Amino acid sequence: MIRRMMIIMVLAVCASGAGAADVGDPVAGKAIFQRICQNCHSAEIGVNKVGPSLWNVVGRQAASVQDYVYSDGMKANKTAWTAISLDVYLADPRGDVHGAKMFFKGIPEAKDRRDVIAYLETLK
């Protein structure tokens, strides 16, 4: 948990100086989402798959989709899904939330993560 808080603080400091070039592209993010995320996650409201629906995920409390059964590790995660916390999680899901069910290794490229997050921000 301390590691997670330190990473989020470092990313927050870095993000505060980020320029327009660091803003994600939601169109590219949708393509990435369709390629690597939608097999397990839906972008539709109320449609869960192996993973919970990601509709309106940005700003939502972790483990809060009513009709989805979360792992104990994710239930213990008290973080809201902000752009920063999503970036940390998407970089290394199982390293960020120990005991998470998601076996996906993560999105290694920061630009790809920014693009996916920009797309997720459109799902409202």
Short mmCIF file of N, CA and C in Angstrom, two decimals, residues 15-115:
data_model
loop_
_atom_site.label_atom_id
_atom_site.label_comp_id
_atom_site.label_asym_id
_atom_site.label_seq_id
_atom_site.Cartn_x
_atom_site.Cartn_y
_atom_site.Cartn_z
N ALA A 15 2.58 14.73 -13.28
CA ALA A 15 1.41 15.13 -14.07
C ALA A 15 1.14 16.62 -13.94
N SER A 16 1.48 17.22 -12.82
CA SER A 16 1.20 18.64 -12.63
C SER A 16 2.01 19.48 -13.60
N GLY A 17 3.12 18.95 -14.10
CA GLY A 17 3.92 19.68 -15.07
C GLY A 17 3.74 19.16 -16.48
N ALA A 18 2.77 18.29 -16.68
CA ALA A 18 2.57 17.69 -18.00
C ALA A 18 2.00 18.70 -18.98
N GLY A 19 2.44 18.62 -20.22
CA GLY A 19 1.95 19.51 -21.26
C GLY A 19 0.89 18.84 -22.10
N ALA A 20 0.41 19.57 -23.10
CA ALA A 20 -0.64 19.06 -23.96
C ALA A 20 -0.22 17.79 -24.70
N ALA A 21 1.10 17.64 -24.94
CA ALA A 21 1.58 16.44 -25.63
C ALA A 21 1.36 15.19 -24.79
N ASP A 22 1.16 15.36 -23.48
CA ASP A 22 0.97 14.22 -22.59
C ASP A 22 -0.50 13.81 -22.45
N VAL A 23 -1.39 14.54 -23.08
CA VAL A 23 -2.82 14.21 -23.02
C VAL A 23 -3.07 13.04 -23.96
N GLY A 24 -3.85 12.09 -23.49
CA GLY A 24 -4.13 10.91 -24.30
C GLY A 24 -5.08 11.20 -25.45
N ASP A 25 -5.06 10.33 -26.42
CA ASP A 25 -5.93 10.40 -27.60
C ASP A 25 -7.03 9.36 -27.44
N PRO A 26 -8.29 9.79 -27.23
CA PRO A 26 -9.36 8.83 -27.00
C PRO A 26 -9.65 7.93 -28.20
N VAL A 27 -9.39 8.40 -29.40
CA VAL A 27 -9.62 7.56 -30.58
C VAL A 27 -8.60 6.42 -30.61
N ALA A 28 -7.34 6.74 -30.37
CA ALA A 28 -6.31 5.70 -30.28
C ALA A 28 -6.59 4.79 -29.09
N GLY A 29 -7.05 5.38 -27.99
CA GLY A 29 -7.37 4.60 -26.80
C GLY A 29 -8.49 3.61 -27.03
N LYS A 30 -9.49 4.00 -27.82
CA LYS A 30 -10.59 3.08 -28.13
C LYS A 30 -10.06 1.89 -28.92
N ALA A 31 -9.16 2.15 -29.86
CA ALA A 31 -8.58 1.05 -30.66
C ALA A 31 -7.78 0.10 -29.76
N ILE A 32 -7.02 0.66 -28.83
CA ILE A 32 -6.26 -0.18 -27.90
C ILE A 32 -7.21 -0.97 -27.02
N PHE A 33 -8.25 -0.30 -26.50
CA PHE A 33 -9.25 -0.96 -25.67
C PHE A 33 -9.88 -2.13 -26.42
N GLN A 34 -10.26 -1.90 -27.66
CA GLN A 34 -10.89 -2.96 -28.46
C GLN A 34 -9.94 -4.12 -28.69
N ARG A 35 -8.65 -3.83 -28.82
CA ARG A 35 -7.67 -4.87 -29.09
C ARG A 35 -7.31 -5.68 -27.85
N ILE A 36 -7.18 -5.01 -26.68
CA ILE A 36 -6.65 -5.75 -25.54
C ILE A 36 -7.55 -5.79 -24.31
N CYS A 37 -8.59 -4.99 -24.27
CA CYS A 37 -9.41 -4.92 -23.05
C CYS A 37 -10.80 -5.53 -23.20
N GLN A 38 -11.40 -5.37 -24.39
CA GLN A 38 -12.82 -5.71 -24.51
C GLN A 38 -13.12 -7.21 -24.49
N ASN A 39 -12.13 -8.05 -24.56
CA ASN A 39 -12.41 -9.48 -24.38
C ASN A 39 -12.90 -9.76 -22.97
N CYS A 40 -12.42 -8.97 -22.01
CA CYS A 40 -12.78 -9.18 -20.61
C CYS A 40 -13.65 -8.08 -20.02
N HIS A 41 -13.62 -6.89 -20.60
CA HIS A 41 -14.37 -5.75 -20.07
C HIS A 41 -15.28 -5.16 -21.13
N SER A 42 -16.44 -4.71 -20.69
CA SER A 42 -17.38 -4.02 -21.56
C SER A 42 -17.27 -2.52 -21.33
N ALA A 43 -17.53 -1.75 -22.38
CA ALA A 43 -17.60 -0.30 -22.26
C ALA A 43 -19.06 0.14 -22.15
N GLU A 44 -19.95 -0.82 -21.96
CA GLU A 44 -21.38 -0.53 -21.88
C GLU A 44 -21.83 -0.53 -20.43
N ILE A 45 -22.81 0.29 -20.13
CA ILE A 45 -23.34 0.38 -18.79
C ILE A 45 -24.03 -0.94 -18.42
N GLY A 46 -23.68 -1.47 -17.26
CA GLY A 46 -24.34 -2.66 -16.74
C GLY A 46 -23.98 -3.98 -17.39
N VAL A 47 -22.99 -3.99 -18.28
CA VAL A 47 -22.62 -5.23 -18.96
C VAL A 47 -21.26 -5.69 -18.42
N ASN A 48 -21.30 -6.70 -17.57
CA ASN A 48 -20.07 -7.27 -17.04
C ASN A 48 -19.69 -8.50 -17.85
N LYS A 49 -18.40 -8.72 -17.95
CA LYS A 49 -17.87 -9.92 -18.59
C LYS A 49 -17.03 -10.64 -17.54
N VAL A 50 -15.87 -11.14 -17.91
CA VAL A 50 -14.95 -11.72 -16.94
C VAL A 50 -14.57 -10.64 -15.93
N GLY A 51 -14.42 -9.41 -16.41
CA GLY A 51 -14.16 -8.24 -15.57
C GLY A 51 -15.39 -7.35 -15.57
N PRO A 52 -15.43 -6.38 -14.66
CA PRO A 52 -16.60 -5.51 -14.57
C PRO A 52 -16.67 -4.52 -15.73
N SER A 53 -17.87 -4.00 -15.95
CA SER A 53 -18.06 -2.95 -16.94
C SER A 53 -17.17 -1.76 -16.59
N LEU A 54 -16.59 -1.14 -17.61
CA LEU A 54 -15.76 0.03 -17.39
C LEU A 54 -16.49 1.32 -17.73
N TRP A 55 -17.81 1.22 -17.94
CA TRP A 55 -18.62 2.41 -18.15
C TRP A 55 -18.51 3.30 -16.90
N ASN A 56 -18.18 4.55 -17.10
CA ASN A 56 -18.09 5.54 -16.02
C ASN A 56 -17.07 5.14 -14.94
N VAL A 57 -16.00 4.48 -15.34
CA VAL A 57 -14.99 4.01 -14.38
C VAL A 57 -14.16 5.17 -13.81
N VAL A 58 -13.89 6.19 -14.62
CA VAL A 58 -13.06 7.30 -14.15
C VAL A 58 -13.85 8.10 -13.12
N GLY A 59 -13.31 8.16 -11.91
CA GLY A 59 -13.97 8.84 -10.81
C GLY A 59 -14.75 7.89 -9.90
N ARG A 60 -14.91 6.67 -10.34
CA ARG A 60 -15.65 5.67 -9.57
C ARG A 60 -14.75 5.04 -8.50
N GLN A 61 -15.33 4.70 -7.39
CA GLN A 61 -14.62 3.97 -6.34
C GLN A 61 -14.28 2.57 -6.85
N ALA A 62 -13.11 2.08 -6.54
CA ALA A 62 -12.72 0.72 -6.93
C ALA A 62 -13.69 -0.28 -6.31
N ALA A 63 -13.92 -1.38 -7.02
CA ALA A 63 -14.75 -2.50 -6.55
C ALA A 63 -16.17 -2.05 -6.20
N SER A 64 -16.77 -1.20 -7.02
CA SER A 64 -18.08 -0.65 -6.68
C SER A 64 -19.20 -1.02 -7.64
N VAL A 65 -18.93 -1.84 -8.66
CA VAL A 65 -20.01 -2.28 -9.54
C VAL A 65 -20.84 -3.29 -8.76
N GLN A 66 -22.12 -2.98 -8.58
CA GLN A 66 -23.00 -3.74 -7.69
C GLN A 66 -23.08 -5.23 -8.00
N ASP A 67 -23.22 -5.59 -9.25
CA ASP A 67 -23.47 -6.99 -9.60
C ASP A 67 -22.23 -7.72 -10.12
N TYR A 68 -21.05 -7.32 -9.65
CA TYR A 68 -19.82 -7.98 -10.03
C TYR A 68 -19.13 -8.50 -8.77
N VAL A 69 -18.58 -9.71 -8.84
CA VAL A 69 -17.89 -10.32 -7.70
C VAL A 69 -16.39 -10.02 -7.84
N TYR A 70 -15.90 -9.18 -6.96
CA TYR A 70 -14.51 -8.76 -6.97
C TYR A 70 -13.64 -9.68 -6.10
N SER A 71 -12.35 -9.70 -6.39
CA SER A 71 -11.40 -10.41 -5.54
C SER A 71 -11.26 -9.66 -4.21
N ASP A 72 -10.78 -10.36 -3.20
CA ASP A 72 -10.55 -9.73 -1.91
C ASP A 72 -9.55 -8.58 -2.04
N GLY A 73 -8.54 -8.77 -2.89
CA GLY A 73 -7.55 -7.72 -3.09
C GLY A 73 -8.16 -6.45 -3.65
N MET A 74 -9.06 -6.59 -4.60
CA MET A 74 -9.69 -5.41 -5.18
C MET A 74 -10.68 -4.80 -4.20
N LYS A 75 -11.39 -5.63 -3.43
CA LYS A 75 -12.31 -5.10 -2.42
C LYS A 75 -11.56 -4.28 -1.38
N ALA A 76 -10.33 -4.66 -1.09
CA ALA A 76 -9.53 -3.93 -0.11
C ALA A 76 -8.97 -2.63 -0.68
N ASN A 77 -9.02 -2.47 -1.98
CA ASN A 77 -8.52 -1.26 -2.64
C ASN A 77 -9.52 -0.13 -2.42
N LYS A 78 -9.14 0.87 -1.68
CA LYS A 78 -10.06 1.97 -1.35
C LYS A 78 -9.83 3.20 -2.24
N THR A 79 -9.12 3.01 -3.33
CA THR A 79 -8.77 4.10 -4.22
C THR A 79 -9.88 4.38 -5.22
N ALA A 80 -10.12 5.65 -5.50
CA ALA A 80 -11.01 6.01 -6.60
C ALA A 80 -10.20 5.90 -7.89
N TRP A 81 -10.86 5.55 -8.98
CA TRP A 81 -10.18 5.41 -10.26
C TRP A 81 -10.02 6.78 -10.92
N THR A 82 -8.91 7.42 -10.65
CA THR A 82 -8.55 8.68 -11.30
C THR A 82 -7.62 8.33 -12.46
N ALA A 83 -7.29 9.34 -13.27
CA ALA A 83 -6.34 9.10 -14.35
C ALA A 83 -5.01 8.59 -13.79
N ILE A 84 -4.60 9.12 -12.65
CA ILE A 84 -3.32 8.71 -12.06
C ILE A 84 -3.39 7.29 -11.52
N SER A 85 -4.45 6.97 -10.76
CA SER A 85 -4.53 5.61 -10.21
C SER A 85 -4.74 4.58 -11.31
N LEU A 86 -5.48 4.93 -12.36
CA LEU A 86 -5.63 4.01 -13.50
C LEU A 86 -4.30 3.79 -14.20
N ASP A 87 -3.51 4.85 -14.33
CA ASP A 87 -2.19 4.70 -14.97
C ASP A 87 -1.32 3.73 -14.19
N VAL A 88 -1.29 3.88 -12.88
CA VAL A 88 -0.50 2.97 -12.03
C VAL A 88 -1.01 1.54 -12.18
N TYR A 89 -2.33 1.37 -12.12
CA TYR A 89 -2.92 0.04 -12.20
C TYR A 89 -2.67 -0.60 -13.57
N LEU A 90 -2.90 0.15 -14.63
CA LEU A 90 -2.75 -0.41 -15.97
C LEU A 90 -1.30 -0.74 -16.32
N ALA A 91 -0.36 -0.11 -15.64
CA ALA A 91 1.06 -0.43 -15.87
C ALA A 91 1.41 -1.81 -15.32
N ASP A 92 0.78 -2.20 -14.21
CA ASP A 92 1.10 -3.47 -13.56
C ASP A 92 -0.06 -3.86 -12.63
N PRO A 93 -1.16 -4.37 -13.17
CA PRO A 93 -2.35 -4.64 -12.35
C PRO A 93 -2.10 -5.50 -11.12
N ARG A 94 -1.41 -6.59 -11.27
CA ARG A 94 -1.22 -7.50 -10.13
C ARG A 94 -0.15 -6.98 -9.16
N GLY A 95 0.75 -6.16 -9.64
CA GLY A 95 1.71 -5.53 -8.75
C GLY A 95 1.09 -4.39 -7.97
N ASP A 96 0.10 -3.74 -8.56
CA ASP A 96 -0.55 -2.61 -7.91
C ASP A 96 -1.58 -3.09 -6.88
N VAL A 97 -2.44 -4.02 -7.27
CA VAL A 97 -3.47 -4.54 -6.37
C VAL A 97 -3.19 -6.02 -6.17
N HIS A 98 -2.50 -6.34 -5.09
CA HIS A 98 -2.14 -7.74 -4.81
C HIS A 98 -3.39 -8.56 -4.57
N GLY A 99 -3.46 -9.69 -5.23
CA GLY A 99 -4.61 -10.56 -5.10
C GLY A 99 -5.72 -10.26 -6.10
N ALA A 100 -5.48 -9.33 -7.02
CA ALA A 100 -6.49 -9.02 -8.04
C ALA A 100 -6.67 -10.24 -8.95
N LYS A 101 -7.88 -10.43 -9.45
CA LYS A 101 -8.16 -11.55 -10.35
C LYS A 101 -7.62 -11.32 -11.75
N MET A 102 -7.40 -10.08 -12.11
CA MET A 102 -6.99 -9.74 -13.48
C MET A 102 -5.58 -10.27 -13.74
N PHE A 103 -5.48 -11.20 -14.70
CA PHE A 103 -4.19 -11.81 -15.02
C PHE A 103 -3.45 -11.08 -16.13
N PHE A 104 -4.01 -10.00 -16.61
CA PHE A 104 -3.38 -9.18 -17.63
C PHE A 104 -2.09 -8.58 -17.08
N LYS A 105 -1.02 -8.65 -17.87
CA LYS A 105 0.29 -8.19 -17.39
C LYS A 105 0.43 -6.68 -17.35
N GLY A 106 -0.43 -5.97 -18.05
CA GLY A 106 -0.37 -4.51 -18.04
C GLY A 106 -0.04 -3.93 -19.40
N ILE A 107 -0.12 -2.63 -19.47
CA ILE A 107 0.20 -1.88 -20.69
C ILE A 107 1.52 -1.18 -20.44
N PRO A 108 2.61 -1.65 -21.05
CA PRO A 108 3.93 -1.13 -20.71
C PRO A 108 4.19 0.30 -21.19
N GLU A 109 3.59 0.70 -22.30
CA GLU A 109 3.87 2.02 -22.87
C GLU A 109 2.98 3.09 -22.23
N ALA A 110 3.62 4.13 -21.66
CA ALA A 110 2.88 5.21 -21.00
C ALA A 110 1.91 5.89 -21.95
N LYS A 111 2.29 6.10 -23.20
CA LYS A 111 1.40 6.75 -24.17
C LYS A 111 0.16 5.91 -24.40
N ASP A 112 0.31 4.60 -24.51
CA ASP A 112 -0.85 3.72 -24.70
C ASP A 112 -1.79 3.79 -23.49
N ARG A 113 -1.21 3.84 -22.29
CA ARG A 113 -2.04 3.96 -21.09
C ARG A 113 -2.79 5.28 -21.09
N ARG A 114 -2.11 6.37 -21.43
CA ARG A 114 -2.78 7.68 -21.50
C ARG A 114 -3.92 7.65 -22.50
N ASP A 115 -3.70 6.99 -23.64
CA ASP A 115 -4.75 6.91 -24.66
C ASP A 115 -5.95 6.11 -24.16
#
